PDB file of C-alpha atoms and ligand atoms in Angstrom:
ATOM      1  CA  MET A 460      16.536 -37.785  -5.490  1.00  0.00           C
ATOM      2  CA  LYS A 461      19.302 -35.353  -6.546  1.00  0.00           C
ATOM      3  CA  ALA A 462      19.253 -32.021  -4.662  1.00  0.00           C
ATOM      4  CA  LYS A 463      16.889 -29.577  -6.350  1.00  0.00           C
ATOM      5  CA  ASN A 464      16.229 -25.845  -6.144  1.00  0.00           C
ATOM      6  CA  VAL A 465      12.685 -25.524  -4.866  1.00  0.00           C
ATOM      7  CA  LEU A 466      10.780 -22.229  -4.890  1.00  0.00           C
ATOM      8  CA  ILE A 467       7.811 -22.087  -2.531  1.00  0.00           C
ATOM      9  CA  THR A 468       5.371 -19.179  -2.365  1.00  0.00           C
ATOM     10  CA  GLY A 469       3.592 -18.578   0.932  1.00  0.00           C
ATOM     11  CA  ALA A 470       6.397 -20.176   2.920  1.00  0.00           C
ATOM     12  CA  THR A 471       6.001 -17.956   6.001  1.00  0.00           C
ATOM     13  CA  SER A 472       3.309 -20.145   7.542  1.00  0.00           C
ATOM     14  CA  GLY A 473       1.076 -23.192   7.266  1.00  0.00           C
ATOM     15  CA  ILE A 474       1.432 -25.562   4.312  1.00  0.00           C
ATOM     16  CA  GLY A 475       4.232 -23.569   2.645  1.00  0.00           C
ATOM     17  CA  LYS A 476       6.342 -23.414   5.801  1.00  0.00           C
ATOM     18  CA  ALA A 477       5.861 -27.146   6.491  1.00  0.00           C
ATOM     19  CA  THR A 478       6.756 -27.920   2.861  1.00  0.00           C
ATOM     20  CA  ALA A 479       9.941 -25.860   3.119  1.00  0.00           C
ATOM     21  CA  LYS A 480      10.927 -27.879   6.189  1.00  0.00           C
ATOM     22  CA  GLU A 481      10.123 -31.202   4.490  1.00  0.00           C
ATOM     23  CA  PHE A 482      12.295 -30.373   1.465  1.00  0.00           C
ATOM     24  CA  ALA A 483      15.131 -28.975   3.618  1.00  0.00           C
ATOM     25  CA  LYS A 484      15.101 -32.152   5.707  1.00  0.00           C
ATOM     26  CA  LYS A 485      15.689 -34.136   2.526  1.00  0.00           C
ATOM     27  CA  GLY A 486      18.629 -31.902   1.497  1.00  0.00           C
ATOM     28  CA  HIS A 487      17.027 -29.637  -1.113  1.00  0.00           C
ATOM     29  CA  ASN A 488      17.901 -25.962  -1.521  1.00  0.00           C
ATOM     30  CA  LEU A 489      15.082 -23.488  -1.158  1.00  0.00           C
ATOM     31  CA  ILE A 490      13.830 -20.140  -2.304  1.00  0.00           C
ATOM     32  CA  ILE A 491      11.198 -19.213   0.240  1.00  0.00           C
ATOM     33  CA  CYS A 492       8.726 -16.421  -0.488  1.00  0.00           C
ATOM     34  CA  GLY A 493       6.154 -14.410   1.426  1.00  0.00           C
ATOM     35  CA  ARG A 494       5.412 -10.824   2.398  1.00  0.00           C
ATOM     36  CA  ARG A 495       6.597 -11.055   6.031  1.00  0.00           C
ATOM     37  CA  LYS A 496      10.370 -10.482   6.045  1.00  0.00           C
ATOM     38  CA  THR A 497      10.991 -11.355   9.695  1.00  0.00           C
ATOM     39  CA  LYS A 498       9.244 -14.680   9.350  1.00  0.00           C
ATOM     40  CA  LEU A 499      11.230 -15.476   6.199  1.00  0.00           C
ATOM     41  CA  SER A 500      14.501 -14.664   8.012  1.00  0.00           C
ATOM     42  CA  ASP A 501      13.629 -16.764  11.066  1.00  0.00           C
ATOM     43  CA  ILE A 502      12.605 -19.744   8.937  1.00  0.00           C
ATOM     44  CA  ALA A 503      15.677 -19.472   6.686  1.00  0.00           C
ATOM     45  CA  LYS A 504      18.025 -19.314   9.664  1.00  0.00           C
ATOM     46  CA  LYS A 505      16.450 -22.384  11.296  1.00  0.00           C
ATOM     47  CA  LEU A 506      16.504 -24.493   8.130  1.00  0.00           C
ATOM     48  CA  GLU A 507      20.071 -23.524   7.185  1.00  0.00           C
ATOM     49  CA  THR A 508      21.380 -24.267  10.665  1.00  0.00           C
ATOM     50  CA  LYS A 509      19.538 -27.537  11.131  1.00  0.00           C
ATOM     51  CA  TYR A 510      19.690 -29.058   7.644  1.00  0.00           C
ATOM     52  CA  TYR A 511      22.762 -27.379   6.043  1.00  0.00           C
ATOM     53  CA  VAL A 512      20.844 -26.383   2.896  1.00  0.00           C
ATOM     54  CA  GLU A 513      20.913 -23.050   1.040  1.00  0.00           C
ATOM     55  CA  VAL A 514      17.859 -20.914   1.701  1.00  0.00           C
ATOM     56  CA  GLU A 515      17.229 -17.764  -0.329  1.00  0.00           C
ATOM     57  CA  LYS A 516      14.500 -15.380   0.900  1.00  0.00           C
ATOM     58  CA  LEU A 517      12.305 -13.326  -1.411  1.00  0.00           C
ATOM     59  CA  SER A 518       9.851 -10.944   0.175  1.00  0.00           C
ATOM     60  CA  PHE A 519       7.123  -9.737  -2.181  1.00  0.00           C
ATOM     61  CA  ASP A 520       3.394  -9.680  -2.824  1.00  0.00           C
ATOM     62  CA  VAL A 521       2.456 -12.334  -5.424  1.00  0.00           C
ATOM     63  CA  SER A 522      -0.501 -10.250  -6.547  1.00  0.00           C
ATOM     64  CA  ASN A 523       1.739  -7.359  -7.604  1.00  0.00           C
ATOM     65  CA  LEU A 524       3.324  -8.100 -10.995  1.00  0.00           C
ATOM     66  CA  SER A 525       6.176  -5.598 -10.710  1.00  0.00           C
ATOM     67  CA  GLU A 526       7.077  -6.909  -7.225  1.00  0.00           C
ATOM     68  CA  VAL A 527       7.090 -10.461  -8.621  1.00  0.00           C
ATOM     69  CA  GLU A 528       9.359  -9.436 -11.501  1.00  0.00           C
ATOM     70  CA  GLN A 529      11.729  -7.455  -9.274  1.00  0.00           C
ATOM     71  CA  ALA A 530      12.014 -10.296  -6.766  1.00  0.00           C
ATOM     72  CA  LEU A 531      12.683 -12.934  -9.413  1.00  0.00           C
ATOM     73  CA  LYS A 532      15.413 -10.763 -10.974  1.00  0.00           C
ATOM     74  CA  LYS A 533      17.406 -11.347  -7.771  1.00  0.00           C
ATOM     75  CA  ILE A 534      17.596 -15.075  -8.536  1.00  0.00           C
ATOM     76  CA  LYS A 535      17.884 -14.867 -12.322  1.00  0.00           C
ATOM     77  CA  ASP A 536      21.058 -16.990 -12.317  1.00  0.00           C
ATOM     78  CA  LYS A 537      19.477 -19.789 -10.327  1.00  0.00           C
ATOM     79  CA  LYS A 538      17.884 -22.778 -12.034  1.00  0.00           C
ATOM     80  CA  ILE A 539      14.489 -23.423 -10.511  1.00  0.00           C
ATOM     81  CA  ASP A 540      13.656 -27.119 -10.630  1.00  0.00           C
ATOM     82  CA  VAL A 541      10.435 -26.995  -8.669  1.00  0.00           C
ATOM     83  CA  LEU A 542       7.826 -24.241  -8.324  1.00  0.00           C
ATOM     84  CA  ILE A 543       5.237 -24.672  -5.595  1.00  0.00           C
ATOM     85  CA  ASN A 544       2.398 -22.188  -6.117  1.00  0.00           C
ATOM     86  CA  ASN A 545       1.048 -22.260  -2.586  1.00  0.00           C
ATOM     87  CA  ALA A 546       0.433 -18.614  -1.553  1.00  0.00           C
ATOM     88  CA  GLY A 547      -3.279 -18.062  -1.219  1.00  0.00           C
ATOM     89  CA  LEU A 548      -6.088 -17.235   1.102  1.00  0.00           C
ATOM     90  CA  ALA A 549      -9.780 -17.094   1.822  1.00  0.00           C
ATOM     91  CA  LYS A 550     -11.041 -13.708   2.964  1.00  0.00           C
ATOM     92  CA  GLY A 551     -14.522 -13.475   4.448  1.00  0.00           C
ATOM     93  CA  PHE A 552     -17.353 -15.965   4.764  1.00  0.00           C
ATOM     94  CA  ASP A 553     -20.425 -14.134   3.514  1.00  0.00           C
ATOM     95  CA  PRO A 554     -23.250 -14.969   1.134  1.00  0.00           C
ATOM     96  CA  ILE A 555     -22.940 -13.588  -2.382  1.00  0.00           C
ATOM     97  CA  HIS A 556     -25.400 -10.718  -1.771  1.00  0.00           C
ATOM     98  CA  SER A 557     -23.403  -9.240   1.104  1.00  0.00           C
ATOM     99  CA  GLY A 558     -19.775 -10.252   0.481  1.00  0.00           C
ATOM    100  CA  LYS A 559     -17.123  -7.531   0.596  1.00  0.00           C
ATOM    101  CA  ILE A 560     -15.912  -6.610  -2.894  1.00  0.00           C
ATOM    102  CA  SER A 561     -12.443  -5.857  -1.499  1.00  0.00           C
ATOM    103  CA  ASP A 562     -12.245  -9.420  -0.095  1.00  0.00           C
ATOM    104  CA  TRP A 563     -13.240 -10.823  -3.485  1.00  0.00           C
ATOM    105  CA  GLU A 564     -10.549  -8.783  -5.183  1.00  0.00           C
ATOM    106  CA  THR A 565      -7.896  -9.894  -2.699  1.00  0.00           C
ATOM    107  CA  MET A 566      -8.745 -13.569  -3.304  1.00  0.00           C
ATOM    108  CA  ILE A 567      -8.869 -13.246  -7.086  1.00  0.00           C
ATOM    109  CA  ASP A 568      -5.625 -11.230  -7.154  1.00  0.00           C
ATOM    110  CA  THR A 569      -3.741 -13.609  -4.861  1.00  0.00           C
ATOM    111  CA  ASN A 570      -5.098 -17.063  -5.676  1.00  0.00           C
ATOM    112  CA  LEU A 571      -5.367 -16.612  -9.441  1.00  0.00           C
ATOM    113  CA  LYS A 572      -3.307 -13.659 -10.619  1.00  0.00           C
ATOM    114  CA  GLY A 573      -0.497 -14.417  -8.142  1.00  0.00           C
ATOM    115  CA  LEU A 574      -0.249 -18.014  -9.349  1.00  0.00           C
ATOM    116  CA  LEU A 575      -0.289 -16.799 -12.971  1.00  0.00           C
ATOM    117  CA  TYR A 576       2.380 -14.130 -12.421  1.00  0.00           C
ATOM    118  CA  MET A 577       4.700 -16.679 -10.804  1.00  0.00           C
ATOM    119  CA  THR A 578       4.066 -19.277 -13.491  1.00  0.00           C
ATOM    120  CA  ARG A 579       4.449 -16.818 -16.379  1.00  0.00           C
ATOM    121  CA  ASN A 580       7.837 -15.703 -15.044  1.00  0.00           C
ATOM    122  CA  ILE A 581       9.265 -19.084 -14.099  1.00  0.00           C
ATOM    123  CA  SER A 582       7.853 -21.496 -16.701  1.00  0.00           C
ATOM    124  CA  PRO A 583       9.807 -20.010 -19.683  1.00  0.00           C
ATOM    125  CA  LEU A 584      13.036 -20.968 -17.917  1.00  0.00           C
ATOM    126  CA  MET A 585      11.710 -24.488 -17.399  1.00  0.00           C
ATOM    127  CA  VAL A 586      10.676 -24.686 -21.069  1.00  0.00           C
ATOM    128  CA  LYS A 587      14.195 -23.627 -22.071  1.00  0.00           C
ATOM    129  CA  ALA A 588      15.723 -26.234 -19.755  1.00  0.00           C
ATOM    130  CA  LYS A 589      13.154 -28.850 -20.868  1.00  0.00           C
ATOM    131  CA  ASN A 590      12.855 -29.726 -17.216  1.00  0.00           C
ATOM    132  CA  GLY A 591      10.775 -28.630 -14.253  1.00  0.00           C
ATOM    133  CA  HIS A 592       7.952 -29.503 -11.917  1.00  0.00           C
ATOM    134  CA  ILE A 593       5.102 -27.235 -10.856  1.00  0.00           C
ATOM    135  CA  ILE A 594       2.721 -28.024  -8.024  1.00  0.00           C
ATOM    136  CA  ASN A 595      -0.330 -25.839  -7.445  1.00  0.00           C
ATOM    137  CA  VAL A 596      -1.953 -25.904  -4.026  1.00  0.00           C
ATOM    138  CA  ALA A 597      -5.634 -26.112  -4.939  1.00  0.00           C
ATOM    139  CA  SER A 598      -8.445 -27.162  -2.566  1.00  0.00           C
ATOM    140  CA  THR A 599     -11.602 -29.201  -2.157  1.00  0.00           C
ATOM    141  CA  ALA A 600     -13.097 -25.743  -2.751  1.00  0.00           C
ATOM    142  CA  GLY A 601     -11.917 -26.178  -6.338  1.00  0.00           C
ATOM    143  CA  LYS A 602     -13.909 -29.400  -6.713  1.00  0.00           C
ATOM    144  CA  GLU A 603     -17.214 -28.437  -5.091  1.00  0.00           C
ATOM    145  CA  VAL A 604     -18.869 -25.418  -3.483  1.00  0.00           C
ATOM    146  CA  TYR A 605     -20.291 -24.744  -0.026  1.00  0.00           C
ATOM    147  CA  PRO A 606     -22.448 -22.031   1.563  1.00  0.00           C
ATOM    148  CA  ASN A 607     -20.627 -18.669   1.809  1.00  0.00           C
ATOM    149  CA  GLY A 608     -17.598 -20.093  -0.024  1.00  0.00           C
ATOM    150  CA  ASN A 609     -18.615 -18.461  -3.343  1.00  0.00           C
ATOM    151  CA  VAL A 610     -15.596 -16.423  -4.490  1.00  0.00           C
ATOM    152  CA  TYR A 611     -12.950 -18.509  -2.697  1.00  0.00           C
ATOM    153  CA  CYS A 612     -14.457 -21.612  -4.366  1.00  0.00           C
ATOM    154  CA  ALA A 613     -14.452 -19.811  -7.722  1.00  0.00           C
ATOM    155  CA  THR A 614     -10.744 -18.996  -7.398  1.00  0.00           C
ATOM    156  CA  LYS A 615      -9.884 -22.595  -6.475  1.00  0.00           C
ATOM    157  CA  HIS A 616     -12.019 -23.930  -9.366  1.00  0.00           C
ATOM    158  CA  GLY A 617      -9.862 -21.584 -11.445  1.00  0.00           C
ATOM    159  CA  VAL A 618      -6.697 -23.124  -9.992  1.00  0.00           C
ATOM    160  CA  ASP A 619      -8.064 -26.595 -10.813  1.00  0.00           C
ATOM    161  CA  ALA A 620      -8.629 -25.499 -14.436  1.00  0.00           C
ATOM    162  CA  LEU A 621      -5.225 -23.845 -14.644  1.00  0.00           C
ATOM    163  CA  THR A 622      -3.448 -26.960 -13.387  1.00  0.00           C
ATOM    164  CA  LYS A 623      -5.001 -28.953 -16.243  1.00  0.00           C
ATOM    165  CA  ALA A 624      -4.353 -26.205 -18.794  1.00  0.00           C
ATOM    166  CA  MET A 625      -0.754 -25.687 -17.697  1.00  0.00           C
ATOM    167  CA  ARG A 626      -0.136 -29.417 -18.029  1.00  0.00           C
ATOM    168  CA  ILE A 627      -1.486 -29.435 -21.579  1.00  0.00           C
ATOM    169  CA  ASP A 628       0.784 -26.546 -22.547  1.00  0.00           C
ATOM    170  CA  LEU A 629       3.912 -27.753 -20.756  1.00  0.00           C
ATOM    171  CA  HIS A 630       3.975 -31.566 -20.902  1.00  0.00           C
ATOM    172  CA  LYS A 631       5.648 -31.537 -24.329  1.00  0.00           C
ATOM    173  CA  TYR A 632       8.677 -29.850 -22.768  1.00  0.00           C
ATOM    174  CA  GLY A 633       9.102 -32.550 -20.138  1.00  0.00           C
ATOM    175  CA  ILE A 634       7.622 -30.326 -17.446  1.00  0.00           C
ATOM    176  CA  ARG A 635       5.400 -31.967 -14.876  1.00  0.00           C
ATOM    177  CA  VAL A 636       2.360 -30.092 -13.543  1.00  0.00           C
ATOM    178  CA  GLY A 637       0.217 -31.388 -10.714  1.00  0.00           C
ATOM    179  CA  GLN A 638      -1.860 -30.208  -7.804  1.00  0.00           C
ATOM    180  CA  VAL A 639      -2.821 -31.160  -4.300  1.00  0.00           C
ATOM    181  CA  ALA A 640      -6.411 -30.384  -3.318  1.00  0.00           C
ATOM    182  CA  PRO A 641      -6.809 -30.563   0.459  1.00  0.00           C
ATOM    183  CA  GLY A 642      -9.907 -30.236   2.606  1.00  0.00           C
ATOM    184  CA  HIS A 643      -9.503 -28.561   5.997  1.00  0.00           C
ATOM    185  CA  VAL A 644      -5.860 -28.227   7.075  1.00  0.00           C
ATOM    186  CA  GLU A 645      -4.876 -27.141  10.573  1.00  0.00           C
ATOM    187  CA  SER A 646      -1.607 -25.702  11.906  1.00  0.00           C
ATOM    188  CA  THR A 647      -2.051 -22.946   9.347  1.00  0.00           C
ATOM    189  CA  GLU A 648      -3.213 -19.326   9.591  1.00  0.00           C
ATOM    190  CA  PHE A 649      -5.958 -20.016   7.051  1.00  0.00           C
ATOM    191  CA  ALA A 650      -8.984 -19.674   9.394  1.00  0.00           C
ATOM    192  CA  LYS A 651      -7.484 -16.682  11.222  1.00  0.00           C
ATOM    193  CA  VAL A 652      -7.025 -14.899   7.890  1.00  0.00           C
ATOM    194  CA  ARG A 653     -10.476 -15.874   6.596  1.00  0.00           C
ATOM    195  CA  PHE A 654     -12.151 -14.508   9.743  1.00  0.00           C
ATOM    196  CA  ASP A 655      -9.954 -11.405   9.836  1.00  0.00           C
ATOM    197  CA  GLY A 656      -8.175 -12.265  13.088  1.00  0.00           C
ATOM    198  CA  ASP A 657     -11.367 -13.182  14.986  1.00  0.00           C
ATOM    199  CA  THR A 658      -9.946 -16.040  17.059  1.00  0.00           C
ATOM    200  CA  GLU A 659     -13.377 -17.244  18.249  1.00  0.00           C
ATOM    201  CA  LYS A 660     -14.743 -17.617  14.709  1.00  0.00           C
ATOM    202  CA  ALA A 661     -11.459 -19.177  13.622  1.00  0.00           C
ATOM    203  CA  LYS A 662     -11.963 -22.109  16.033  1.00  0.00           C
ATOM    204  CA  ILE A 663     -13.193 -24.451  13.331  1.00  0.00           C
ATOM    205  CA  TYR A 664     -11.079 -27.511  14.119  1.00  0.00           C
ATOM    206  CA  GLU A 665     -11.991 -28.111  17.767  1.00  0.00           C
ATOM    207  CA  ASP A 666     -14.592 -30.845  17.278  1.00  0.00           C
ATOM    208  CA  PHE A 667     -12.880 -32.947  14.599  1.00  0.00           C
ATOM    209  CA  THR A 668      -9.356 -33.716  13.416  1.00  0.00           C
ATOM    210  CA  PRO A 669      -8.547 -32.372   9.968  1.00  0.00           C
ATOM    211  CA  THR A 670      -5.280 -32.956   8.129  1.00  0.00           C
ATOM    212  CA  ASN A 671      -2.414 -30.714   9.200  1.00  0.00           C
ATOM    213  CA  SER A 672       0.207 -28.746   7.280  1.00  0.00           C
ATOM    214  CA  LYS A 673       2.820 -31.488   7.764  1.00  0.00           C
ATOM    215  CA  ASP A 674       0.512 -34.089   6.168  1.00  0.00           C
ATOM    216  CA  ILE A 675       0.160 -31.916   3.069  1.00  0.00           C
ATOM    217  CA  ALA A 676       3.903 -31.179   2.957  1.00  0.00           C
ATOM    218  CA  LYS A 677       4.632 -34.910   2.911  1.00  0.00           C
ATOM    219  CA  ILE A 678       2.166 -35.391   0.038  1.00  0.00           C
ATOM    220  CA  ILE A 679       3.823 -32.602  -1.958  1.00  0.00           C
ATOM    221  CA  TYR A 680       7.225 -34.190  -1.335  1.00  0.00           C
ATOM    222  CA  PHE A 681       5.854 -37.557  -2.476  1.00  0.00           C
ATOM    223  CA  MET A 682       4.574 -35.969  -5.711  1.00  0.00           C
ATOM    224  CA  ILE A 683       7.941 -34.357  -6.427  1.00  0.00           C
ATOM    225  CA  SER A 684      10.005 -37.413  -5.567  1.00  0.00           C
ATOM    226  CA  GLN A 685       8.521 -39.692  -8.245  1.00  0.00           C
ATOM    227  CA  PRO A 686      10.790 -40.818 -11.094  1.00  0.00           C
ATOM    228  CA  LYS A 687      10.909 -38.514 -14.126  1.00  0.00           C
ATOM    229  CA  HIS A 688       8.434 -40.583 -16.167  1.00  0.00           C
ATOM    230  CA  VAL A 689       5.745 -40.356 -13.458  1.00  0.00           C
ATOM    231  CA  ASN A 690       3.566 -37.282 -12.942  1.00  0.00           C
ATOM    232  CA  ILE A 691       1.006 -37.335 -10.160  1.00  0.00           C
ATOM    233  CA  GLN A 692      -1.622 -35.022 -11.622  1.00  0.00           C
ATOM    234  CA  ASP A 693      -3.994 -34.466  -8.722  1.00  0.00           C
ATOM    235  CA  ILE A 694      -4.316 -35.540  -5.116  1.00  0.00           C
ATOM    236  CA  LEU A 695      -7.615 -34.883  -3.328  1.00  0.00           C
ATOM    237  CA  VAL A 696      -7.095 -35.323   0.402  1.00  0.00           C
ATOM    238  CA  MET A 697      -9.219 -34.834   3.509  1.00  0.00           C
ATOM    239  CA  GLY A 698      -9.113 -35.867   7.141  1.00  0.00           C
ATOM    240  CA  THR A 699     -10.859 -39.151   7.908  1.00  0.00           C
ATOM    241  CA  GLN A 700     -13.750 -37.299   9.554  1.00  0.00           C
ATOM    242  CA  GLN A 701     -14.364 -35.141   6.474  1.00  0.00           C
ATOM    243  CA  ALA A 702     -16.350 -36.725   3.617  1.00  0.00           C
ATOM    244  CA  ASN A 703     -16.492 -33.590   1.484  1.00  0.00           C
ATOM    245  CA  SER A 704     -16.840 -29.820   1.912  1.00  0.00           C
ATOM    246  CA  ASN A 705     -20.291 -30.124   3.442  1.00  0.00           C
ATOM    247  CA  PHE A 706     -20.160 -33.358   5.454  1.00  0.00           C
ATOM    248  CA  ILE A 707     -17.837 -33.317   8.446  1.00  0.00           C
ATOM    249  CA  SER A 708     -18.298 -35.600  11.415  1.00  0.00           C
ATOM    250  CA  ARG A 709     -17.836 -33.102  14.240  1.00  0.00           C
ATOM    251  CA  SER A 710     -17.952 -35.906  16.799  1.00  0.00           C
ATOM    252  CA  GLY A 711     -14.761 -35.052  18.658  1.00  0.00           C
ATOM    253  CA  ARG A 712     -11.072 -35.140  17.808  1.00  0.00           C
ATOM    254  CA  LEU A 713      -9.408 -38.420  16.935  1.00  0.00           C
TER     255      LEU A 713
HETATM  256  P1  NDP B1243      -1.607 -19.728   5.747  1.00  0.00           P
HETATM  257  O1  NDP B1243      -2.415 -18.489   5.971  1.00  0.00           O
HETATM  258  O2  NDP B1243      -0.969 -20.369   6.929  1.00  0.00           O
HETATM  259  O3  NDP B1243      -0.489 -19.470   4.656  1.00  0.00           O
HETATM  260  C1  NDP B1243      -0.712 -18.644   3.544  1.00  0.00           C
HETATM  261  C2  NDP B1243       0.628 -18.210   2.979  1.00  0.00           C
HETATM  262  O4  NDP B1243       0.373 -17.436   1.799  1.00  0.00           O
HETATM  263  C3  NDP B1243       1.413 -17.341   3.932  1.00  0.00           C
HETATM  264  O5  NDP B1243       2.754 -17.751   3.909  1.00  0.00           O
HETATM  265  C4  NDP B1243       1.270 -15.940   3.348  1.00  0.00           C
HETATM  266  O6  NDP B1243       2.469 -15.215   3.580  1.00  0.00           O
HETATM  267  C5  NDP B1243       1.119 -16.236   1.864  1.00  0.00           C
HETATM  268  N1  NDP B1243       0.418 -15.168   1.164  1.00  0.00           N
HETATM  269  C6  NDP B1243      -0.861 -14.784   1.296  1.00  0.00           C
HETATM  270  N2  NDP B1243      -1.127 -13.727   0.505  1.00  0.00           N
HETATM  271  C7  NDP B1243       0.038 -13.439  -0.140  1.00  0.00           C
HETATM  272  C8  NDP B1243       0.419 -12.450  -1.075  1.00  0.00           C
HETATM  273  N3  NDP B1243      -0.452 -11.523  -1.544  1.00  0.00           N
HETATM  274  N4  NDP B1243       1.694 -12.427  -1.512  1.00  0.00           N
HETATM  275  C9  NDP B1243       2.589 -13.342  -1.071  1.00  0.00           C
HETATM  276  N5  NDP B1243       2.289 -14.308  -0.192  1.00  0.00           N
HETATM  277  C10 NDP B1243       1.020 -14.346   0.278  1.00  0.00           C
HETATM  278  O7  NDP B1243      -2.609 -20.745   5.044  1.00  0.00           O
HETATM  279  P2  NDP B1243      -2.394 -22.174   4.371  1.00  0.00           P
HETATM  280  O8  NDP B1243      -1.048 -22.699   4.631  1.00  0.00           O
HETATM  281  O9  NDP B1243      -3.546 -22.978   4.755  1.00  0.00           O
HETATM  282  O10 NDP B1243      -2.575 -21.786   2.847  1.00  0.00           O
HETATM  283  C11 NDP B1243      -1.692 -22.195   1.822  1.00  0.00           C
HETATM  284  C12 NDP B1243      -2.513 -22.579   0.605  1.00  0.00           C
HETATM  285  O11 NDP B1243      -3.293 -23.720   0.927  1.00  0.00           O
HETATM  286  C13 NDP B1243      -3.496 -21.520   0.118  1.00  0.00           C
HETATM  287  O12 NDP B1243      -3.454 -21.467  -1.285  1.00  0.00           O
HETATM  288  C14 NDP B1243      -4.848 -22.054   0.586  1.00  0.00           C
HETATM  289  O13 NDP B1243      -5.889 -21.596  -0.217  1.00  0.00           O
HETATM  290  C15 NDP B1243      -4.617 -23.538   0.448  1.00  0.00           C
HETATM  291  N6  NDP B1243      -5.490 -24.415   1.198  1.00  0.00           N
HETATM  292  C16 NDP B1243      -5.610 -24.300   2.548  1.00  0.00           C
HETATM  293  C17 NDP B1243      -6.439 -25.162   3.249  1.00  0.00           C
HETATM  294  C18 NDP B1243      -6.656 -25.039   4.729  1.00  0.00           C
HETATM  295  O14 NDP B1243      -7.690 -25.532   5.230  1.00  0.00           O
HETATM  296  N7  NDP B1243      -5.752 -24.470   5.488  1.00  0.00           N
HETATM  297  C19 NDP B1243      -7.145 -26.223   2.549  1.00  0.00           C
HETATM  298  C20 NDP B1243      -6.945 -26.254   1.138  1.00  0.00           C
HETATM  299  C21 NDP B1243      -6.135 -25.394   0.499  1.00  0.00           C
HETATM  300  P3  NDP B1243       2.587 -13.679   3.987  1.00  0.00           P
HETATM  301  O15 NDP B1243       1.372 -13.328   4.802  1.00  0.00           O
HETATM  302  O16 NDP B1243       3.880 -13.618   4.752  1.00  0.00           O
HETATM  303  O17 NDP B1243       2.657 -12.969   2.694  1.00  0.00           O
HETATM  304  C1  8X3 B1244      -9.607 -24.545   2.335  1.00  0.00           C
HETATM  305  C2  8X3 B1244     -10.612 -25.581   2.679  1.00  0.00           C
HETATM  306  O1  8X3 B1244     -13.118 -26.007   3.054  1.00  0.00           O
HETATM  307  O2  8X3 B1244     -12.220 -23.912   3.866  1.00  0.00           O
HETATM  308  O3  8X3 B1244      -9.372 -24.491   0.979  1.00  0.00           O
HETATM  309  O4  8X3 B1244     -12.519 -24.258   1.517  1.00  0.00           O
HETATM  310  S1  8X3 B1244     -12.182 -24.889   2.780  1.00  0.00           S
END
């Protein structure tokens, strides 16, 4: 595959960081995004030194439209071939009658509005170029629901709908839109963020082996590396010990 310019949101940790590494390894240039500047700098330095690719860093909050617009102005002369809408989070794990409204707003603003702000700003350039590939990082939580998952599941069901809707609107311009929908993924900060830094509660992978961020990065690379006439629309992936959101064989790690 010819070297591409790949923009990844949420590249400071977990799936986004692993995806940045996977693309750098294969010689692609990156625009890595996230709020944490130091992490972006450390990652950029490592990837540039090890893989000799160009890595641009953009530090902004995806849920803040003016920050998104300001950040993207800095790369207005760059052609973006691939947009990976990965930034997202679960916040809280409470039933609907006692969930924190501020957590709900954070999830809706990040997982839905953030993805929309990025797409609205980048897709017109892809339409003009009649070329581009967008991957949304969805979730099993966008396919089914589970106790206390309420608003997070609603946002990921929204991502699932948006992936389909974006594809309908963009396929006529030669733009591919697809999504990966993973179950539990370790080597991420996902559980730590969901449980607000409570490391005990965040120990949710000790009695089974889920997929890890590198597994998902390889799947995203596989989706992007198909020939131009092939668009992988949706990949639902879980660890072998996970049947769905509610059935996990917690029988020990593999
Ligand atoms: P991490 O917490 O490790 O990574 C989340 C990334 O999103 C970080 O780089 C973070 O960067 C970024 N981010 C969060 N909020 C914002 C914001 N407001 N503005 C900009 N960047 C933001 O978790 P994962 O790697 O697991 O999560 C990546 C995606 O994968 C999410 O969409 C998540 O919903 C999805 N997912 C995760 C699964 C899992 O089990 N881990 C399973 C299925 C889907 P920073 O803090 O520097 O801004
Ligand atoms: C993350 C997986 O099961 O915590 O999207 O919703 S789950």
